[in-house]
mmCIF file with all atom_site columns, C-alpha atoms in Angstrom:
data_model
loop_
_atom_site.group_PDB
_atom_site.id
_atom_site.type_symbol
_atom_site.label_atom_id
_atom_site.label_alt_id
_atom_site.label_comp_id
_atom_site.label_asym_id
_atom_site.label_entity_id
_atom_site.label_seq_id
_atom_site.pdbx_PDB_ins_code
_atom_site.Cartn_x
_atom_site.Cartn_y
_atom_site.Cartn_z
_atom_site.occupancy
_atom_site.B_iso_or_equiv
_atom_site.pdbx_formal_charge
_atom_site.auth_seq_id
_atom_site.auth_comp_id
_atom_site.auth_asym_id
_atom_site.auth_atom_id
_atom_site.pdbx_PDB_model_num
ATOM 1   C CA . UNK A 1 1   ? 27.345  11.869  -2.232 1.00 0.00 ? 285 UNK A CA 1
ATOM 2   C CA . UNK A 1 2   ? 29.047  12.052  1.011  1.00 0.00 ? 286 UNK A CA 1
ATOM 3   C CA . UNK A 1 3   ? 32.283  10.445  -0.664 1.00 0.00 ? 287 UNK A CA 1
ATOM 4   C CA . UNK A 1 4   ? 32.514  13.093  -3.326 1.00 0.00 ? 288 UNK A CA 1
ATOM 5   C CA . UNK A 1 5   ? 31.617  15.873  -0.697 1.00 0.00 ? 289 UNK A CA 1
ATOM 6   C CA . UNK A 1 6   ? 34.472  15.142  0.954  1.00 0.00 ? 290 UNK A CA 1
ATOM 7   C CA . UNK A 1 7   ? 36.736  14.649  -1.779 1.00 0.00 ? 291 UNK A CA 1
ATOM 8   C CA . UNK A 1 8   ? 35.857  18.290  -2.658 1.00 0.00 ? 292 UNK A CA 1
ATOM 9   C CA . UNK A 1 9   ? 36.796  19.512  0.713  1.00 0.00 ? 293 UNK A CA 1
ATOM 10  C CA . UNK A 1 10  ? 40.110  17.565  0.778  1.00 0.00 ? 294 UNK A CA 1
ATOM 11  C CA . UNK A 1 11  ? 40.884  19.355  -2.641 1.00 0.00 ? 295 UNK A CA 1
ATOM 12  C CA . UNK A 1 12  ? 40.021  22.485  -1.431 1.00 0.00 ? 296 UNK A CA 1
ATOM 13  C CA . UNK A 1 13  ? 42.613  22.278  1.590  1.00 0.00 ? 297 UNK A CA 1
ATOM 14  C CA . UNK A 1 14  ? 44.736  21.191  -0.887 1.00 0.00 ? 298 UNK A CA 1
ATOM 15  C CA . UNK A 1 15  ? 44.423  24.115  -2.755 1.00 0.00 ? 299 UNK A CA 1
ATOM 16  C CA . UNK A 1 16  ? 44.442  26.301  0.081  1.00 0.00 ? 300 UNK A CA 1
ATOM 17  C CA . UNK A 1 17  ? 47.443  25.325  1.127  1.00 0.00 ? 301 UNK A CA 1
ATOM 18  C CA . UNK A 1 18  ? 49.052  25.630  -2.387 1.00 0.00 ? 302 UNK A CA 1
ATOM 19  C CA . UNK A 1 19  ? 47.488  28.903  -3.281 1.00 0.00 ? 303 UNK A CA 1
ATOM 20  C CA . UNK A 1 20  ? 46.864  30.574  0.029  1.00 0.00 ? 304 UNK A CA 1
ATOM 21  C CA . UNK A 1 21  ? 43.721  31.681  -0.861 1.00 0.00 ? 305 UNK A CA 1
ATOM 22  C CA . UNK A 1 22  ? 40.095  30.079  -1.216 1.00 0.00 ? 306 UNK A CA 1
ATOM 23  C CA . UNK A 1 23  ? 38.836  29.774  -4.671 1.00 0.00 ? 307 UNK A CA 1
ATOM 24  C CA . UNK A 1 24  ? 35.418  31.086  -5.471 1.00 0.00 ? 308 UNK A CA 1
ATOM 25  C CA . UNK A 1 25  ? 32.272  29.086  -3.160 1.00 0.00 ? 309 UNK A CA 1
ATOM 26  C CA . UNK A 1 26  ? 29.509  29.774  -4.844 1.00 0.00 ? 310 UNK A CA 1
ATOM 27  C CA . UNK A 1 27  ? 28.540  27.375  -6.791 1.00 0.00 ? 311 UNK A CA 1
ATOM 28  C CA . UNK A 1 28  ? 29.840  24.746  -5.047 1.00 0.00 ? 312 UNK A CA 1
ATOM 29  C CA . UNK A 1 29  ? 27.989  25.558  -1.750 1.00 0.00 ? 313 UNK A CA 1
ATOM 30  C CA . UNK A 1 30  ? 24.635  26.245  -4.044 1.00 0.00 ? 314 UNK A CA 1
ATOM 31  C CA . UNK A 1 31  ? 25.376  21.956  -5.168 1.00 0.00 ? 315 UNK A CA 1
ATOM 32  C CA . UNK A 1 32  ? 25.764  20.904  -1.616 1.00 0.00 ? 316 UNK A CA 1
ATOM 33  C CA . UNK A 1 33  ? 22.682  22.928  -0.579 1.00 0.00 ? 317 UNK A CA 1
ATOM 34  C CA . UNK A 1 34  ? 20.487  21.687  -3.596 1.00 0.00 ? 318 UNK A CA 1
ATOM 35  C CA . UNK A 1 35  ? 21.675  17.921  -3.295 1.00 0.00 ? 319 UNK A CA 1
ATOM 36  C CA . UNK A 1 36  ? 21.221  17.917  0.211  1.00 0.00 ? 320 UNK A CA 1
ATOM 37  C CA . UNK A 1 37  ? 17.948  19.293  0.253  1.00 0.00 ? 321 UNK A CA 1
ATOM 38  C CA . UNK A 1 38  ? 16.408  17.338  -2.623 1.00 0.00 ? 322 UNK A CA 1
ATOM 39  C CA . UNK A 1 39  ? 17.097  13.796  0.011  1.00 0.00 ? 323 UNK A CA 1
ATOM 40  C CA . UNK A 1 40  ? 14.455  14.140  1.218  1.00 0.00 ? 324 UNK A CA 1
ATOM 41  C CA . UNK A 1 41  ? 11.960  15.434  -1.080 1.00 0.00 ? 325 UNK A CA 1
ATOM 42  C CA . UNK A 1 42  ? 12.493  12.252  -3.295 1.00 0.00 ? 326 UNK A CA 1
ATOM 43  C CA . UNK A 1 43  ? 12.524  10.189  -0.264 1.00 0.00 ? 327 UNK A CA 1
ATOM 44  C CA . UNK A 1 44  ? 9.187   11.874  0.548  1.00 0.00 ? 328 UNK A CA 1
ATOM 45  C CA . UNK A 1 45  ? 8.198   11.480  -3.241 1.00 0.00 ? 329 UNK A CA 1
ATOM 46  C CA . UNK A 1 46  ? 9.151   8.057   -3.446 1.00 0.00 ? 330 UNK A CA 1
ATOM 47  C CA . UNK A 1 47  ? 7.413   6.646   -0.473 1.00 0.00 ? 331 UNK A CA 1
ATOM 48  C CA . UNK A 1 48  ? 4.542   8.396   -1.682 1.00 0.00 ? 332 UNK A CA 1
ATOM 49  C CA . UNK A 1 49  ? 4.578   6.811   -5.023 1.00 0.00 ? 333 UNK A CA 1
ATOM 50  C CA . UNK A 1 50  ? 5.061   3.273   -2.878 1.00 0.00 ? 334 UNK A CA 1
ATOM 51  C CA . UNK A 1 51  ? 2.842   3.800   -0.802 1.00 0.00 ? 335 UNK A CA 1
ATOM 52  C CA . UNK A 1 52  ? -0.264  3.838   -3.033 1.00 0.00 ? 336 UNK A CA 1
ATOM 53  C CA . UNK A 1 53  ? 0.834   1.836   -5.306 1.00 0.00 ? 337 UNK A CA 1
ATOM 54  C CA . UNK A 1 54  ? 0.548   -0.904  -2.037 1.00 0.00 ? 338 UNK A CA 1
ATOM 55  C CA . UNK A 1 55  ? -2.429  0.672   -1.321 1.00 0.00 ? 339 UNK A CA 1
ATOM 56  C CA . UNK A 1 56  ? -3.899  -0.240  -4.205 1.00 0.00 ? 340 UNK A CA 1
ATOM 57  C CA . UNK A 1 57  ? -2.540  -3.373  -4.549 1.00 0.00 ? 341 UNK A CA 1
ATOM 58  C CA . UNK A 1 58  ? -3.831  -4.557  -1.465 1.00 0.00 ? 342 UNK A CA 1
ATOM 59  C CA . UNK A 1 59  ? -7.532  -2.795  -2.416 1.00 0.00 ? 343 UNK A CA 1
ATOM 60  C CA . UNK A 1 60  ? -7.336  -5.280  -5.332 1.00 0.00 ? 344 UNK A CA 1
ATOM 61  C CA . UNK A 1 61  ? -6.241  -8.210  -2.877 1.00 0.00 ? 345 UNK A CA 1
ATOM 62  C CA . UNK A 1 62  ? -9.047  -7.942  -0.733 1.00 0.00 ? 346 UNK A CA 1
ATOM 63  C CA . UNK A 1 63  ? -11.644 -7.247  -3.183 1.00 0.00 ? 347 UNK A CA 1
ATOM 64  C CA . UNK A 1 64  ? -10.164 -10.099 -5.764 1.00 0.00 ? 348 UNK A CA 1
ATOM 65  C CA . UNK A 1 65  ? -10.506 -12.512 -1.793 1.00 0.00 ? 349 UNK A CA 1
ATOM 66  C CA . UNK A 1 66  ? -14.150 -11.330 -1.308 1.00 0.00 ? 350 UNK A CA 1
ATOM 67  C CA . UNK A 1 67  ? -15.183 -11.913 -5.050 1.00 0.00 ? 351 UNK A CA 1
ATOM 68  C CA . UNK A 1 68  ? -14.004 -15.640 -4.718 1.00 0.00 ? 352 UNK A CA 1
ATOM 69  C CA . UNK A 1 69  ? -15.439 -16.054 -1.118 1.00 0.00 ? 353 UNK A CA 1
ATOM 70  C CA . UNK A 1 70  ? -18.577 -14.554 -2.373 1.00 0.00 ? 354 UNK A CA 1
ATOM 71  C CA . UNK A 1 71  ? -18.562 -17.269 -5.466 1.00 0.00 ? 355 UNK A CA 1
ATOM 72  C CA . UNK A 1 72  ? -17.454 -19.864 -3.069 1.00 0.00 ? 356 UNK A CA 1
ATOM 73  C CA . UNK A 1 73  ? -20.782 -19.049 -0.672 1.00 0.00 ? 357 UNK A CA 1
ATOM 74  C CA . UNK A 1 74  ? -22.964 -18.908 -3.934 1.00 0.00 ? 358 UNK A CA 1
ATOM 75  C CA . UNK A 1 75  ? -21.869 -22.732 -4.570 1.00 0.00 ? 359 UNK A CA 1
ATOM 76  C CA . UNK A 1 76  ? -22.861 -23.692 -1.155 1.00 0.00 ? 360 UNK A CA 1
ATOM 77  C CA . UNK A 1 77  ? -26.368 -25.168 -0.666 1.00 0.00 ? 361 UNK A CA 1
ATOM 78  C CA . UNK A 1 78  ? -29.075 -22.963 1.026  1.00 0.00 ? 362 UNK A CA 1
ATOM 79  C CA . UNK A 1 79  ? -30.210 -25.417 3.440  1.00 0.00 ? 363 UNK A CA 1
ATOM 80  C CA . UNK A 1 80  ? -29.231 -29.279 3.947  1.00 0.00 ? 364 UNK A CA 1
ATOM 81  C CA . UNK A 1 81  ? -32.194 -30.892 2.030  1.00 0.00 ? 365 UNK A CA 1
ATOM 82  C CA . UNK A 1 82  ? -32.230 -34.178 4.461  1.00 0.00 ? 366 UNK A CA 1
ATOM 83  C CA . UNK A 1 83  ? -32.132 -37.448 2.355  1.00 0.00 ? 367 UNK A CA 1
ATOM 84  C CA . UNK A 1 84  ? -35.337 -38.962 3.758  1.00 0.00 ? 368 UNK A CA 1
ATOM 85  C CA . UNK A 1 85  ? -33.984 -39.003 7.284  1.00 0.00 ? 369 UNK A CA 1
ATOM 86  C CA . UNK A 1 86  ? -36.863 -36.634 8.274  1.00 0.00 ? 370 UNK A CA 1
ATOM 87  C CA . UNK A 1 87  ? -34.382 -34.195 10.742 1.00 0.00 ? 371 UNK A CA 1
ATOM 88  C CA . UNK A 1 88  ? -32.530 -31.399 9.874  1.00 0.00 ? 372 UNK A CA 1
ATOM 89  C CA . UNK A 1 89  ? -29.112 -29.585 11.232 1.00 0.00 ? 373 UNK A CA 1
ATOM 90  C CA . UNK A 1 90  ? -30.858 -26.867 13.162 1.00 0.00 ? 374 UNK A CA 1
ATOM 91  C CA . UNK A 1 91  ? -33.621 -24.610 12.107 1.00 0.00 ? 375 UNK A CA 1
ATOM 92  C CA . UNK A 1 92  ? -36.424 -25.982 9.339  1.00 0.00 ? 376 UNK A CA 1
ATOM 93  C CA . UNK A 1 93  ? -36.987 -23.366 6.430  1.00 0.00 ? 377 UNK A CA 1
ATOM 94  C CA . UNK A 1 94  ? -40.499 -22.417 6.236  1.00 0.00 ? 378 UNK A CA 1
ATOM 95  C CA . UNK A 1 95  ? -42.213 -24.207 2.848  1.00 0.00 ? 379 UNK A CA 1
ATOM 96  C CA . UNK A 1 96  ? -45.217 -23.272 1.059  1.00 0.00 ? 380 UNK A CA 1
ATOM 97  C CA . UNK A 1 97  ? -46.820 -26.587 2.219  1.00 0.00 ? 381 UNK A CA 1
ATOM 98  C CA . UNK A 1 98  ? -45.693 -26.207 5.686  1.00 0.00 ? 382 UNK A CA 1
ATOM 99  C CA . UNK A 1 99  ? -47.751 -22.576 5.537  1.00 0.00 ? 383 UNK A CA 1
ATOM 100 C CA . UNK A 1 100 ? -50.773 -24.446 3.309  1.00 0.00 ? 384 UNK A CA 1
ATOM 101 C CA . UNK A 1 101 ? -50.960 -27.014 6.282  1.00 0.00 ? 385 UNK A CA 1
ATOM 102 C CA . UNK A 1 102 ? -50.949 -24.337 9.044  1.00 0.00 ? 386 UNK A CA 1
ATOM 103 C CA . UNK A 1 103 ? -54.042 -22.436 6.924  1.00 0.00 ? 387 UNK A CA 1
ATOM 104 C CA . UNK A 1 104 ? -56.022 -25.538 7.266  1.00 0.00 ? 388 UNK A CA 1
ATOM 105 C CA . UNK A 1 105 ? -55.286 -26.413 10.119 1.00 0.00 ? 389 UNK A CA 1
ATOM 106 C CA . UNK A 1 106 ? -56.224 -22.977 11.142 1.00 0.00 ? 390 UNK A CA 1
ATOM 107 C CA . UNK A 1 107 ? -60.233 -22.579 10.799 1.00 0.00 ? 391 UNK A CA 1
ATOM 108 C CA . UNK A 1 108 ? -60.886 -26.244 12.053 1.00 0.00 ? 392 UNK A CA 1
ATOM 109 C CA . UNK A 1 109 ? -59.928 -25.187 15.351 1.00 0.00 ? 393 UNK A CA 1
ATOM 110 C CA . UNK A 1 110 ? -62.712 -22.216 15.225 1.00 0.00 ? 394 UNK A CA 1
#
């Protein structure tokens, strides 16, 4: 753009100089005005359209990463079931028997 602006302004002091006079500017300064004004609107339009198109690409990263780490936590086991050892890795789940035991255990102490 900036090439052919200023090929136009080296053939208009050429023509100057040949004719004496300036041709007719009109149109050419309604071009420069519209092609140097619409820059930035398509930048502006552009980096719109880029912008939510990353938006929405990374909406469907995240949410594609939390679908598989949701899968990935249903796989896992609830609690470490010990394999006759008799201890656990931190706290014991309550189990019906566990609350069955504490019930009769419960009025033989009245």
């Amino acid at each position: 753009l900036m090439e052919h602006a200023l090929q136009y302004f080296h053939w208009l002091q050429g023509y100057v100089n040949t004719h004496g006079d300036l041709p007719s500017m009109v149109v050419p300064m309604l071009v420069t005005i519209v092609a140097f004004s619409s820059l930035p609107f398509y930048n502006v339009l552009f980096m719109s359209i880029a912008s939510a198109l990353g938006n929405r690409l990374d909406q469907q990263l995240l949410g594609g990463l939390a679908v598989a780490l949701f899968k990935k936590a249903q796989r896992l086991p609830a609690a470490s079931s010990g394999s006759g050892s008799g201890s656990s890795s931190g706290s014991t789940p309550s189990t019906p028997e566990s609350g069955k035991e504490q019930e009769e255990a419960a009025p033989s102490a009245n």
